[in-house]
Amino acid sequence: QVQLVESGGGLVQPGGSLRLSCAASGRFFSINVMGWYRRVPGKERELVAAVSSGGITNYGESVKGRFTISRTNTEVALEMNSLKPEDTAVYYCNADATVSGLMAKYWGQGTQVTVSS
């Protein structure tokens, strides 16, 4: 299994910055994609950003140019700049990992990000 532990959420003013981090541990063969999703109550979960093991990145339209994702083999970070109130959400770390020959999605517990003055 894969355990994902997130850190770095909190309260920030509009225009401010936050950095989210996520570390993976456990018994897995490999991690392909790592990324961040977010969910606002009453809305569907949406992709924020993801990065493959080869370094290919994918960003949600609403965060392009403001957020930057980076990773090592087992850690992923999200630098969030120029934050807006609409970025307020619970952010979840995700990893697509191969465990015992099977690929599956794993999720962290979530960390709250609140953008408010």
PDB file of C-alpha atoms in Angstrom:
ATOM      1  CA  GLN A   1       0.000   0.000   0.000  1.00  0.00           C
ATOM      2  CA  VAL A   2       0.919   3.646  -0.317  1.00  0.00           C
ATOM      3  CA  GLN A   3       0.540   6.241   2.395  1.00  0.00           C
ATOM      4  CA  LEU A   4       0.456   9.909   1.412  1.00  0.00           C
ATOM      5  CA  VAL A   5       1.047  12.583   4.027  1.00  0.00           C
ATOM      6  CA  GLU A   6       0.298  16.195   3.118  1.00  0.00           C
ATOM      7  CA  SER A   7       1.444  19.400   4.757  1.00  0.00           C
ATOM      8  CA  GLY A   8       1.400  23.114   4.138  1.00  0.00           C
ATOM      9  CA  GLY A   9      -2.224  24.179   4.010  1.00  0.00           C
ATOM     10  CA  GLY A  10      -3.580  27.161   5.878  1.00  0.00           C
ATOM     11  CA  LEU A  11      -5.051  30.619   5.675  1.00  0.00           C
ATOM     12  CA  VAL A  12      -3.592  33.200   3.303  1.00  0.00           C
ATOM     13  CA  GLN A  13      -4.683  36.585   2.009  1.00  0.00           C
ATOM     14  CA  PRO A  14      -5.606  37.103  -1.645  1.00  0.00           C
ATOM     15  CA  GLY A  15      -2.465  37.552  -3.714  1.00  0.00           C
ATOM     16  CA  GLY A  16      -0.414  35.544  -1.258  1.00  0.00           C
ATOM     17  CA  SER A  17       1.467  32.281  -1.639  1.00  0.00           C
ATOM     18  CA  LEU A  18       1.454  28.826  -0.087  1.00  0.00           C
ATOM     19  CA  ARG A  19       3.451  25.676  -0.628  1.00  0.00           C
ATOM     20  CA  LEU A  20       1.893  22.228  -0.270  1.00  0.00           C
ATOM     21  CA  SER A  21       4.012  19.130   0.163  1.00  0.00           C
ATOM     22  CA  CYS A  22       3.187  15.441   0.036  1.00  0.00           C
ATOM     23  CA  ALA A  23       5.394  12.485   0.870  1.00  0.00           C
ATOM     24  CA  ALA A  24       4.684   8.902  -0.168  1.00  0.00           C
ATOM     25  CA  SER A  25       5.725   5.885   1.844  1.00  0.00           C
ATOM     26  CA  GLY A  26       4.910   2.194   1.924  1.00  0.00           C
ATOM     27  CA  ARG A  27       5.553  -0.933  -0.081  1.00  0.00           C
ATOM     28  CA  PHE A  28       5.214  -0.055  -3.737  1.00  0.00           C
ATOM     29  CA  PHE A  29       7.132  -0.876  -6.880  1.00  0.00           C
ATOM     30  CA  SER A  30       6.865   2.494  -8.570  1.00  0.00           C
ATOM     31  CA  ILE A  31       4.906   5.715  -8.675  1.00  0.00           C
ATOM     32  CA  ASN A  32       3.966   7.005 -12.092  1.00  0.00           C
ATOM     33  CA  VAL A  33       1.904  10.148 -11.733  1.00  0.00           C
ATOM     34  CA  MET A  34       1.733  12.321  -8.628  1.00  0.00           C
ATOM     35  CA  GLY A  35      -0.513  15.299  -8.364  1.00  0.00           C
ATOM     36  CA  TRP A  36      -2.948  17.497  -6.533  1.00  0.00           C
ATOM     37  CA  TYR A  37      -6.715  17.684  -6.755  1.00  0.00           C
ATOM     38  CA  ARG A  38      -9.076  19.962  -4.898  1.00  0.00           C
ATOM     39  CA  ARG A  39     -12.681  19.865  -3.831  1.00  0.00           C
ATOM     40  CA  VAL A  40     -15.107  22.572  -2.838  1.00  0.00           C
ATOM     41  CA  PRO A  41     -18.317  21.500  -1.070  1.00  0.00           C
ATOM     42  CA  GLY A  42     -21.058  20.982  -3.622  1.00  0.00           C
ATOM     43  CA  LYS A  43     -18.679  20.743  -6.562  1.00  0.00           C
ATOM     44  CA  GLU A  44     -16.838  17.970  -8.342  1.00  0.00           C
ATOM     45  CA  ARG A  45     -13.243  17.235  -7.456  1.00  0.00           C
ATOM     46  CA  GLU A  46     -10.975  18.900  -9.987  1.00  0.00           C
ATOM     47  CA  LEU A  47      -7.410  18.415 -11.103  1.00  0.00           C
ATOM     48  CA  VAL A  48      -5.068  21.149  -9.958  1.00  0.00           C
ATOM     49  CA  ALA A  49      -1.782  19.820 -11.290  1.00  0.00           C
ATOM     50  CA  ALA A  50      -0.044  16.531 -11.963  1.00  0.00           C
ATOM     51  CA  VAL A  51       3.437  15.415 -12.950  1.00  0.00           C
ATOM     52  CA  SER A  52       4.597  12.109 -14.374  1.00  0.00           C
ATOM     53  CA  SER A  53       7.716  10.215 -13.407  1.00  0.00           C
ATOM     54  CA  GLY A  54       9.226  11.582 -16.613  1.00  0.00           C
ATOM     55  CA  GLY A  55       8.539  15.177 -15.629  1.00  0.00           C
ATOM     56  CA  ILE A  56       5.566  15.857 -17.884  1.00  0.00           C
ATOM     57  CA  THR A  57       3.209  18.293 -16.178  1.00  0.00           C
ATOM     58  CA  ASN A  58      -0.476  18.976 -16.548  1.00  0.00           C
ATOM     59  CA  TYR A  59      -2.315  21.914 -14.974  1.00  0.00           C
ATOM     60  CA  GLY A  60      -5.938  22.818 -14.527  1.00  0.00           C
ATOM     61  CA  GLU A  61      -6.916  25.833 -16.608  1.00  0.00           C
ATOM     62  CA  SER A  62      -7.728  27.998 -13.612  1.00  0.00           C
ATOM     63  CA  VAL A  63      -4.244  27.658 -12.089  1.00  0.00           C
ATOM     64  CA  LYS A  64      -2.007  27.876 -15.141  1.00  0.00           C
ATOM     65  CA  GLY A  65       0.654  30.525 -14.709  1.00  0.00           C
ATOM     66  CA  ARG A  66       0.073  30.752 -10.954  1.00  0.00           C
ATOM     67  CA  PHE A  67       0.827  27.268  -9.604  1.00  0.00           C
ATOM     68  CA  THR A  68       3.931  25.146 -10.144  1.00  0.00           C
ATOM     69  CA  ILE A  69       4.210  21.442  -9.434  1.00  0.00           C
ATOM     70  CA  SER A  70       7.471  19.614  -8.789  1.00  0.00           C
ATOM     71  CA  ARG A  71       8.465  16.184  -7.563  1.00  0.00           C
ATOM     72  CA  THR A  72      11.108  13.694  -6.637  1.00  0.00           C
ATOM     73  CA  ASN A  73      10.534   9.940  -6.827  1.00  0.00           C
ATOM     74  CA  THR A  74       8.342   9.935  -3.729  1.00  0.00           C
ATOM     75  CA  GLU A  75       7.515  13.556  -2.940  1.00  0.00           C
ATOM     76  CA  VAL A  76       5.430  16.127  -4.729  1.00  0.00           C
ATOM     77  CA  ALA A  77       5.137  19.837  -4.008  1.00  0.00           C
ATOM     78  CA  LEU A  78       2.783  22.536  -5.204  1.00  0.00           C
ATOM     79  CA  GLU A  79       3.857  26.168  -5.177  1.00  0.00           C
ATOM     80  CA  MET A  80       0.763  28.361  -5.234  1.00  0.00           C
ATOM     81  CA  ASN A  81       1.175  32.044  -6.052  1.00  0.00           C
ATOM     82  CA  SER A  82      -1.246  34.891  -6.675  1.00  0.00           C
ATOM     83  CA  LEU A  83      -3.866  33.017  -4.715  1.00  0.00           C
ATOM     84  CA  LYS A  84      -7.507  33.954  -5.192  1.00  0.00           C
ATOM     85  CA  PRO A  85     -10.537  33.370  -2.967  1.00  0.00           C
ATOM     86  CA  GLU A  86     -11.793  30.839  -5.506  1.00  0.00           C
ATOM     87  CA  ASP A  87      -8.721  28.709  -4.786  1.00  0.00           C
ATOM     88  CA  THR A  88     -10.215  27.969  -1.373  1.00  0.00           C
ATOM     89  CA  ALA A  89     -10.732  24.211  -1.139  1.00  0.00           C
ATOM     90  CA  VAL A  90      -9.506  21.002   0.408  1.00  0.00           C
ATOM     91  CA  TYR A  91      -6.445  19.902  -1.534  1.00  0.00           C
ATOM     92  CA  TYR A  92      -5.714  16.194  -1.915  1.00  0.00           C
ATOM     93  CA  CYS A  93      -2.442  14.604  -2.871  1.00  0.00           C
ATOM     94  CA  ASN A  94      -2.714  11.756  -5.370  1.00  0.00           C
ATOM     95  CA  ALA A  95      -0.332   9.054  -6.506  1.00  0.00           C
ATOM     96  CA  ASP A  96      -0.789   6.461  -9.246  1.00  0.00           C
ATOM     97  CA  ALA A  97       1.364   3.639  -7.919  1.00  0.00           C
ATOM     98  CA  THR A  98       2.119   0.051  -8.802  1.00  0.00           C
ATOM     99  CA  VAL A  99       1.717  -2.261  -5.827  1.00  0.00           C
ATOM    100  CA  SER A 100       2.080  -6.037  -6.209  1.00  0.00           C
ATOM    101  CA  GLY A 101       1.822  -5.709  -9.969  1.00  0.00           C
ATOM    102  CA  LEU A 102      -1.360  -3.648  -9.918  1.00  0.00           C
ATOM    103  CA  MET A 103      -1.653   0.076 -10.557  1.00  0.00           C
ATOM    104  CA  ALA A 104      -4.064   1.994  -8.382  1.00  0.00           C
ATOM    105  CA  LYS A 105      -4.819   5.535  -7.254  1.00  0.00           C
ATOM    106  CA  TYR A 106      -3.947   6.513  -3.713  1.00  0.00           C
ATOM    107  CA  TRP A 107      -5.076   9.602  -1.871  1.00  0.00           C
ATOM    108  CA  GLY A 108      -3.935  11.678   1.049  1.00  0.00           C
ATOM    109  CA  GLN A 109      -6.233  12.869   3.814  1.00  0.00           C
ATOM    110  CA  GLY A 110      -6.520  16.367   2.403  1.00  0.00           C
ATOM    111  CA  THR A 111      -5.330  19.755   3.603  1.00  0.00           C
ATOM    112  CA  GLN A 112      -7.457  22.878   3.803  1.00  0.00           C
ATOM    113  CA  VAL A 113      -6.416  25.980   1.881  1.00  0.00           C
ATOM    114  CA  THR A 114      -8.373  29.140   2.636  1.00  0.00           C
ATOM    115  CA  VAL A 115      -7.794  32.370   0.724  1.00  0.00           C
ATOM    116  CA  SER A 116      -9.479  35.246   2.489  1.00  0.00           C
ATOM    117  CA  SER A 117      -8.817  38.756   3.735  1.00  0.00           C
TER     118      SER A 117
END
